[in-house]
Amino acid sequence: MSAKVRVPKGLGNQDAVDFDSMWSILVKSLREINTKNASSLSFEELYRNAYKLVLKKRGETLYLRVKEFEEEWLATQVQPHILEALSPNLLIASSGTSAITTANEKRAAGEKLLGALKQAWEDHNLCMNMTTDVLMYMDRVYCKDFRKPSIFTASMGQFRDYVLRTPLGSASNLTMAQLLNSVILDQVRMDREGDIIDKSLLKSCVYMLEGLYETEDEEESTKLYLTNFEPEFLRASDEFYHNEGVTLLLDADAGTFCRHARKRVKEEEDRCRSTLSPLTLVKIRAVVENSLIKKNLREVIALENSGVKYMLDNDRLSELEMMYDLSARVDPKKEELKKAVQSRIIELGEDVNKAASTTTQIPPAKNLKQDGEKADGEDKSESTKPVNQQTAAAIKWVDDVLQLKEKYDNVLAIAFQSDQGLQTAFSRSFTDFINSFERSSEYLSLFFDENMKKGIRGKTENEVDLVLDKGITLLRYIQDKDMFELYYKKHLSRRLLMKRSVSMDAERQMISKMKMEVGNNFTQRIEAMFKDMDVSTDLTSNYKSHVAALGDPDPKRAEIEVNVLTSTMWPLEAMSASRDDGESAPKCIFPTQVETVKQGFEKFYLGKHSGRQLTWQANMGSADLRAFFPQMKGTKKTRELNVTTYAMVILLLFNELPPGESLTCEEIQAQTNIPFNELARNLQSLAVAQKTRVLLKEPMSKDIKYTDRFFFNENFYSQFNRVKILSVSSGNKVEDSSERSETEKKNNDTRGGVVEAAIVRIMKQRKELTHQKLIAEVIQQLTARFMPDVNMVKKRIESLIEREYLERLEDIEPPAYRYLA
């Protein structure tokens, strides 16, 4: 609703108005207002005079006269006063030639001019507010009707034109606005350089620029601050921070650069809030981020002895956090930071791989130590034997990778705010270097094996869970999971059959974790191994009951505990005894008393499961013997010996020998049929290892030869009633190159069948498919288990075509196949 101005009584009846006399009164009053001497004025009377003039259609003349007055006042009174505050040196400095030598002189000269402008602006605003009160009726009626800017708005434009935009001298094109920009920029530069400035004075002048507009429409985007000052400020800031970045790169380290850059961003934000205008905050932040940070980030990240590599190696998490913050400001993907961290992870990972490979390549010794004991005659100061070094290197490789993972998980969480993109990059880097190491699957399996046998002994449930989780984390990175499964089954089989596991609960917990990580298909055969062990326990119990029911009167009858293994579920090819030339070994010849029990079990088992075939794996068994040593010191001459099945067969041969008689290695092999490599290892355990020397060897040496003679050691002594004698090869060790090649060959053969099954499965569903799409789908399906070789997939396709599972589609581009039912 529009405001109504009530007409004073009696005014409407006057037909004529003496404009000149009324204007004389008004102009005199305006002069008093501008000279701050308005206390004696009657604003009601002045309002009436202005009202009369507008009412009698003299509003236009009044409007123009007021503008002329203000114009003259600004030109003759205000501008000269401001020029008096202008130092000649300041004028010279603004032209590019500095005549001011000290920061104090610059600051003082600038502040003097800014103070004069501030005072002039505030006076002008105060006076025009009072003038607006006098001319209120003119603004509401005349200005509104004729669409003129209010007298206040018009006077603001006059201040802009006659104070800020008027040339400072006849010989100079420099305006006060340009000089003002120069002074403010100089003050800001001094503030950036650490000098003290009058920020409130600066704020007042900025407020003036925000209150002036390019046009009388007074649109936000036409503020002089935005059109006149801000572009110059941003340009000068860009130049300043470009130069500062260059200087910092030369003089500062990466951590100092990061701290300084963050400080600069905060300073500029605070400056906009307190000294300049919040309108510039986003823009000046972008200038700092671009000119100081983005243009120099790559060089800062790569700085020698202080960059990201140095920060990572020396756990400078606070500096890394700053580096992350700067990177995030200028690049949402943090590409440069990501590349640097990935590169360092891969470098460190390759160092771990190289250290493990160097140890693995040490040629194996001919004679190996057993359970940490040194053979007789061995130098006590000699370092650990190579095979044990290799196994230790395998465990160390996993530990080193886990330490590296833990370190970078910590960096990711603390310094990089658990950034998802960086986490993905970290995982890719670990995947790359772990899979570049050809023994990663084997070493990870050995890590689990070592922990399951003794590493978790004495640990709490939570600690065991933590160890398993760490191993599963590495399994997540391994691409050839089928190789890991092969090794894990091999090592697990030995733990189960040799009863080496510390905790069966931990074993089953491990299977559950693997199932969650890689799926049911991965663990089916492993779970079947546990099922066989459970069934075998029941089977042994039933057999004992069966023997008891027969009423066998022989008190010396050997007891037997049998594990019946499903051949398709257990890695029997890795467990079976073989000769040094790789051929399958002949069956072991068991002593009569053992053979009798063995045949009895076979009859019992096959009576319940007709059609099945039992193959005895003597190399995987163990036995408990009670041995009598006539010359043992002490009153008790017997000891219980826990030995391998092969060692049992060897020792029982000496029961048939008279005291003092011996057997050669060749004779032992002839009577037992034990492969020489297994025979040598077991004889080393029985006759060479110092604390388990149940047999005596002539000549005494670490090597085993066919002509060596072995005697029963009647003087054997051990402080323990139960003596555990393990074959030197009973523990898992790192495969040598030939074993590794054989394992890879067998695994590739298995992969061929898996690839064919995937091809048939896909084609059976799709019926027809192009060559490229078939290759892509096969790789996609199998990637979770292993990374298929494209050439292998092609060969399997050709094989299926030859066997008429598939056919090529003729005269079709691109090449395609059809499934044949």
Short mmCIF file of C-alpha atoms in Angstrom, two decimals, residues 244-429:
data_model
loop_
_atom_site.label_atom_id
_atom_site.label_comp_id
_atom_site.label_asym_id
_atom_site.label_seq_id
_atom_site.Cartn_x
_atom_site.Cartn_y
_atom_site.Cartn_z
CA GLU A 244 55.62 -16.60 -3.56
CA GLY A 245 55.20 -20.16 -4.82
CA VAL A 246 58.37 -19.89 -6.88
CA THR A 247 60.27 -18.56 -3.87
CA LEU A 248 58.95 -21.25 -1.54
CA LEU A 249 59.96 -24.01 -3.92
CA LEU A 250 63.51 -22.68 -3.90
CA ASP A 251 63.83 -21.96 -0.19
CA ALA A 252 61.40 -24.17 1.75
CA ASP A 253 60.81 -27.87 2.27
CA ALA A 254 57.51 -29.59 1.49
CA GLY A 255 56.23 -29.48 5.07
CA THR A 256 56.93 -25.75 5.33
CA PHE A 257 55.21 -25.18 1.97
CA CYS A 258 52.11 -27.05 3.15
CA ARG A 259 51.92 -25.14 6.42
CA HIS A 260 52.43 -21.82 4.67
CA ALA A 261 49.85 -22.57 1.98
CA ARG A 262 47.20 -23.54 4.55
CA LYS A 263 48.05 -20.44 6.52
CA ARG A 264 47.67 -18.28 3.41
CA VAL A 265 44.25 -19.73 2.61
CA LYS A 266 43.06 -19.03 6.15
CA GLU A 267 44.53 -15.53 6.12
CA GLU A 268 42.74 -14.65 2.90
CA GLU A 269 39.46 -16.03 4.20
CA ASP A 270 39.85 -14.04 7.43
CA ARG A 271 40.82 -10.93 5.45
CA CYS A 272 37.62 -11.18 3.41
CA ARG A 273 35.52 -11.58 6.53
CA SER A 274 37.15 -8.80 8.56
CA THR A 275 38.81 -6.34 6.17
CA LEU A 276 37.58 -6.72 2.61
CA SER A 277 34.25 -8.28 1.59
CA PRO A 278 32.79 -11.77 2.01
CA LEU A 279 31.81 -11.44 -1.66
CA THR A 280 35.46 -12.12 -2.55
CA LEU A 281 36.06 -15.04 -0.23
CA VAL A 282 35.41 -17.85 -2.71
CA LYS A 283 37.27 -16.07 -5.51
CA ILE A 284 40.43 -15.25 -3.54
CA ARG A 285 40.47 -18.78 -2.15
CA ALA A 286 40.44 -20.05 -5.73
CA VAL A 287 43.33 -17.70 -6.60
CA VAL A 288 45.47 -18.97 -3.71
CA GLU A 289 44.59 -22.58 -4.49
CA ASN A 290 45.43 -22.17 -8.16
CA SER A 291 48.46 -19.86 -8.10
CA LEU A 292 50.15 -21.05 -4.92
CA ILE A 293 49.01 -24.66 -4.55
CA LYS A 294 47.92 -26.18 -7.84
CA LYS A 295 50.76 -24.76 -9.94
CA ASN A 296 53.36 -26.04 -7.48
CA LEU A 297 51.74 -29.17 -6.05
CA ARG A 298 53.50 -31.67 -8.30
CA GLU A 299 56.92 -30.20 -7.49
CA VAL A 300 56.14 -30.03 -3.76
CA ILE A 301 55.00 -33.67 -3.70
CA ALA A 302 58.20 -34.73 -5.48
CA LEU A 303 60.64 -32.63 -3.40
CA GLU A 304 63.74 -34.59 -2.48
CA ASN A 305 64.21 -35.24 1.25
CA SER A 306 60.95 -33.53 2.21
CA GLY A 307 58.21 -34.52 -0.27
CA VAL A 308 55.56 -37.19 0.07
CA LYS A 309 58.11 -40.03 -0.11
CA TYR A 310 60.05 -38.52 2.79
CA MET A 311 56.85 -37.89 4.77
CA LEU A 312 55.71 -41.49 4.29
CA ASP A 313 59.07 -42.98 5.21
CA ASN A 314 59.37 -40.85 8.36
CA ASP A 315 55.73 -41.07 9.51
CA ARG A 316 55.11 -37.32 9.13
CA LEU A 317 51.37 -37.82 9.45
CA SER A 318 50.56 -34.19 10.24
CA GLU A 319 52.41 -33.03 7.13
CA LEU A 320 50.73 -35.74 5.06
CA GLU A 321 47.38 -34.54 6.36
CA MET A 322 48.23 -31.03 5.17
CA MET A 323 49.37 -32.38 1.82
CA TYR A 324 46.08 -34.25 1.50
CA ASP A 325 44.15 -31.10 2.36
CA LEU A 326 46.00 -29.07 -0.27
CA SER A 327 45.54 -31.79 -2.88
CA ALA A 328 41.84 -32.07 -2.15
CA ARG A 329 41.45 -28.32 -2.60
CA VAL A 330 42.78 -28.30 -6.16
CA ASP A 331 42.00 -31.83 -7.37
CA PRO A 332 39.01 -33.85 -6.10
CA LYS A 333 40.69 -37.05 -7.33
CA LYS A 334 44.05 -36.21 -5.70
CA GLU A 335 45.85 -37.68 -8.72
CA GLU A 336 49.36 -36.37 -7.98
CA LEU A 337 49.21 -37.43 -4.34
CA LYS A 338 47.75 -40.77 -5.36
CA LYS A 339 50.56 -41.42 -7.86
CA ALA A 340 53.25 -40.54 -5.33
CA VAL A 341 51.85 -42.80 -2.61
CA GLN A 342 51.18 -45.65 -5.03
CA SER A 343 54.71 -45.38 -6.35
CA ARG A 344 56.17 -45.56 -2.85
CA ILE A 345 54.02 -48.52 -1.83
CA ILE A 346 55.14 -50.43 -4.93
CA GLU A 347 58.80 -49.48 -4.32
CA LEU A 348 58.68 -50.73 -0.74
CA GLY A 349 56.73 -53.81 -1.80
CA GLU A 350 59.30 -54.63 -4.47
CA ASP A 351 62.04 -54.26 -1.83
CA VAL A 352 60.21 -56.82 0.32
CA ASN A 353 59.86 -59.12 -2.70
CA LYS A 354 63.52 -58.72 -3.60
CA ALA A 355 64.67 -59.53 -0.06
CA ALA A 356 62.54 -62.67 -0.02
CA SER A 357 63.70 -63.71 -3.50
CA THR A 358 67.37 -63.28 -2.55
CA THR A 359 66.95 -65.64 0.38
CA THR A 360 64.93 -68.14 -1.66
CA GLN A 361 67.66 -68.31 -4.29
CA ILE A 362 70.30 -69.54 -1.80
CA PRO A 363 71.18 -73.10 -2.93
CA PRO A 364 69.92 -75.74 -0.49
CA ALA A 365 72.46 -77.53 1.67
CA LYS A 366 72.86 -81.28 1.42
CA ASN A 367 72.38 -81.82 5.13
CA LEU A 368 69.66 -80.12 7.08
CA LYS A 369 69.22 -79.44 10.75
CA GLN A 370 66.26 -80.80 12.67
CA ASP A 371 64.10 -78.82 15.05
CA GLY A 372 66.77 -76.21 15.60
CA GLU A 373 69.41 -78.74 16.74
CA LYS A 374 72.85 -78.76 15.10
CA ALA A 375 74.38 -81.99 13.88
CA ASP A 376 77.49 -83.28 15.57
CA GLY A 377 80.61 -81.60 14.26
CA GLU A 378 78.69 -78.57 12.98
CA ASP A 379 80.14 -75.16 13.79
CA LYS A 380 78.08 -73.73 16.64
CA SER A 381 78.52 -70.19 15.33
CA GLU A 382 77.24 -71.13 11.87
CA SER A 383 74.13 -69.27 10.84
CA THR A 384 70.78 -70.88 10.23
CA LYS A 385 70.78 -73.42 7.41
CA PRO A 386 69.46 -72.26 4.04
CA VAL A 387 66.19 -74.21 3.98
CA ASN A 388 65.25 -72.81 7.36
CA GLN A 389 66.35 -69.39 6.14
CA GLN A 390 64.04 -69.78 3.17
CA THR A 391 61.10 -70.80 5.34
CA ALA A 392 61.84 -67.95 7.73
CA ALA A 393 62.07 -65.64 4.71
CA ALA A 394 58.59 -66.76 3.65
CA ILE A 395 57.17 -65.88 7.07
CA LYS A 396 59.14 -62.64 7.08
CA TRP A 397 57.76 -61.73 3.65
CA VAL A 398 54.22 -61.99 4.96
CA ASP A 399 55.10 -60.12 8.17
CA ASP A 400 56.79 -57.36 6.18
CA VAL A 401 53.82 -57.01 3.83
CA LEU A 402 51.46 -56.91 6.82
CA GLN A 403 53.60 -54.25 8.49
CA LEU A 404 53.54 -52.25 5.28
CA LYS A 405 49.78 -52.67 5.07
CA GLU A 406 49.32 -51.62 8.70
CA LYS A 407 51.53 -48.56 8.16
CA TYR A 408 49.58 -47.38 5.14
CA ASP A 409 46.23 -48.19 6.71
CA ASN A 410 47.29 -45.84 9.49
CA VAL A 411 48.30 -43.18 6.96
CA LEU A 412 44.97 -43.58 5.19
CA ALA A 413 42.92 -43.29 8.37
CA ILE A 414 44.81 -40.45 10.08
CA ALA A 415 46.34 -38.36 7.29
CA PHE A 416 44.02 -39.07 4.37
CA GLN A 417 40.70 -39.16 6.22
CA SER A 418 39.92 -42.68 4.95
CA ASP A 419 39.54 -41.27 1.45
CA GLN A 420 37.75 -43.84 -0.70
CA GLY A 421 39.69 -43.01 -3.87
CA LEU A 422 43.04 -43.30 -2.12
CA GLN A 423 41.95 -46.51 -0.41
CA THR A 424 41.20 -48.02 -3.82
CA ALA A 425 44.59 -46.83 -5.10
CA PHE A 426 46.34 -48.34 -2.06
CA SER A 427 44.63 -51.67 -2.67
CA ARG A 428 45.65 -51.59 -6.34
CA SER A 429 49.28 -50.96 -5.37
#
